[in-house]
Short mmCIF file of C-alpha atoms in Angstrom, two decimals:
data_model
loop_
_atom_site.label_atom_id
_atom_site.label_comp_id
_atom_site.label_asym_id
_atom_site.label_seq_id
_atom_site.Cartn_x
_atom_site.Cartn_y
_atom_site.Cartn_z
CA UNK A 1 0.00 0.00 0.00
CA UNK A 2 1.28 3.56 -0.95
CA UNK A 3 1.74 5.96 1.80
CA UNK A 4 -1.35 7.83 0.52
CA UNK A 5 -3.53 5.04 0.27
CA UNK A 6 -2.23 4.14 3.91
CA UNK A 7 -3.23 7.56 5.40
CA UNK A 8 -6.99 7.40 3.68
CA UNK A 9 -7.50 4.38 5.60
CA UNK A 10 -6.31 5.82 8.68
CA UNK A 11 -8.07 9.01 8.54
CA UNK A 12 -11.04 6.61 7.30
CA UNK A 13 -10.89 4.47 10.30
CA UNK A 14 -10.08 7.62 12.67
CA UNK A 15 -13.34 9.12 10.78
CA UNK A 16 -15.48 5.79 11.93
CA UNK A 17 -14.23 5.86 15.18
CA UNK A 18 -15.40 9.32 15.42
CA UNK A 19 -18.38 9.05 14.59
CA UNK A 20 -18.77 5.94 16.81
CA UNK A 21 -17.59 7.54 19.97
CA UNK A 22 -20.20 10.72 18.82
CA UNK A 23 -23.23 7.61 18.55
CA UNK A 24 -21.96 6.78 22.04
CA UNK A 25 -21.69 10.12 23.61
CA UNK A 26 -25.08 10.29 22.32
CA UNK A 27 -26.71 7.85 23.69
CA UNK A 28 -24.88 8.20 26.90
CA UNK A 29 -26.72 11.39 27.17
CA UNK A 30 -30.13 10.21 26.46
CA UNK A 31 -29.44 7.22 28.93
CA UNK A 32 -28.34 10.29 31.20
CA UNK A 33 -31.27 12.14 30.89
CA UNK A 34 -33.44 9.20 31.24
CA UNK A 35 -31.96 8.06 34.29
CA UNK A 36 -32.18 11.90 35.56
CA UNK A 37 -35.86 11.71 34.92
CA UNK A 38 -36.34 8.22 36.75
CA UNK A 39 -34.54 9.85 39.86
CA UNK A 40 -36.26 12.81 39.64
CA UNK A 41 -39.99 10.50 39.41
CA UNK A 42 -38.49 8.48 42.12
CA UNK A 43 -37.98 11.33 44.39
CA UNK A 44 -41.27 12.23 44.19
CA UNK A 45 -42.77 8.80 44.26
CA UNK A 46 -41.07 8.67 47.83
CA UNK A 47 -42.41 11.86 48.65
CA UNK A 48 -45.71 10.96 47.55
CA UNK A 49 -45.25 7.66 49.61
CA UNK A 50 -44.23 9.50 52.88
CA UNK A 51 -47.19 11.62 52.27
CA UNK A 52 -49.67 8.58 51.99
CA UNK A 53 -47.86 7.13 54.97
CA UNK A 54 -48.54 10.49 56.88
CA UNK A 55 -51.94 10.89 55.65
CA UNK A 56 -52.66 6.94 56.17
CA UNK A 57 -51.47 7.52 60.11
CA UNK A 58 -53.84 10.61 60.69
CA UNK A 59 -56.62 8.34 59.60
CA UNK A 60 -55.51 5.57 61.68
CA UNK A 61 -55.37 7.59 64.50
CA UNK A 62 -58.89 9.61 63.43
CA UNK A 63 -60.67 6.13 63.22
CA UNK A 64 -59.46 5.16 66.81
CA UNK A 65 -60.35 8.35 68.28
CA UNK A 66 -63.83 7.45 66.59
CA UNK A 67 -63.44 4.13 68.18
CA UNK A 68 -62.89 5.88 71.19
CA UNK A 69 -65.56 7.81 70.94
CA UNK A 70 -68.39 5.45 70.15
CA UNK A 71 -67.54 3.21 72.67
CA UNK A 72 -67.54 6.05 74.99
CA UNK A 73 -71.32 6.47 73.49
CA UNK A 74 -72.24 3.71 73.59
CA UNK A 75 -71.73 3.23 77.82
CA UNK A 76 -72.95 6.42 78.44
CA UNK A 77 -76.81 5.08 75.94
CA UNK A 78 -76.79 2.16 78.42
CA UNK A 79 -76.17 4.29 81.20
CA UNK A 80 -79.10 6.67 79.85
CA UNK A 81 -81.10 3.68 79.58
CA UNK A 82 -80.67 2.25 82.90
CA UNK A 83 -81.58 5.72 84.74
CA UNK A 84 -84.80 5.97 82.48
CA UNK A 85 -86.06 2.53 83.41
CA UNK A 86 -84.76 3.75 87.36
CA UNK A 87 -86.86 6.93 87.20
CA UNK A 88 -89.80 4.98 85.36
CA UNK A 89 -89.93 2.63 87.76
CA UNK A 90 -90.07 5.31 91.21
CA UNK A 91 -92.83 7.35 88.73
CA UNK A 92 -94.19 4.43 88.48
CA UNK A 93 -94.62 4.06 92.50
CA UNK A 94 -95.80 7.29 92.53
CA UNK A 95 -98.30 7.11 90.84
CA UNK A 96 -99.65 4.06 92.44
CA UNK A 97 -98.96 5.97 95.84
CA UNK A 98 -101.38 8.95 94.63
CA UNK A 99 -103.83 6.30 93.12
CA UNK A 100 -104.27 5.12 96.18
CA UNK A 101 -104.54 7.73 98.53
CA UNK A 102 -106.85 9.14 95.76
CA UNK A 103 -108.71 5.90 96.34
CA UNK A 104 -108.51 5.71 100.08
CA UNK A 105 -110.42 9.38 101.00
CA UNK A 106 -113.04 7.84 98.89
CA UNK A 107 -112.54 9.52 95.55
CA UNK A 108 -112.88 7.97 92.31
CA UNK A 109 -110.11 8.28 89.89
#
């Protein structure tokens, strides 16, 4: 091969390369970018996540304050009911205690 010949192929080959390592520091930069973007959606994807986790033990706690609550309403109905029957029972009494003195001075009712 003549010298000339020699340095086409070279600059040729040099030429391919080139363009090669461009390709590559092409795609190297849209792998960048992509993997800048997945961080970036990852980030906020945790965010999000802590948020939920936040958000999911306020209504934990809201639904056992509710729990609370209800039970605490639920003693205080049977409580309610017990007195009513109580104060049923003594009217009642009294009125079978005026009945009958109504009764006994001769009255009718």
């Amino acid at each position: 091969m003549d010298p000339e010949a020699q340095m086409r192929f070279v600059l040729d080959a040099l030429a391919r390369m080139a363009a090669r390592s461009e390709a590559q520091d092409v795609r190297q930069e849209d792998q960048a970018a992509r993997l800048r973007d997945h961080d970036a959606r990852l980030r906020e994807h945790e965010t999000w996540q802590r948020e939920s986790e936040t958000r999911a033990a306020q209504i934990e706690a809201n639904l056992q304050a509710a729990t609370n609550l209800i039970g605490r309403l639920a003693a205080a109905e049977l409580l309610l009911n017990q007195r009513m029957k109580e104060t049923e029972d003594r009217l009642n009494a009294l009125i079978k205690v005026v009945d009958d003195l109504i009764r006994r001075n001769g009255h009718k009712p």
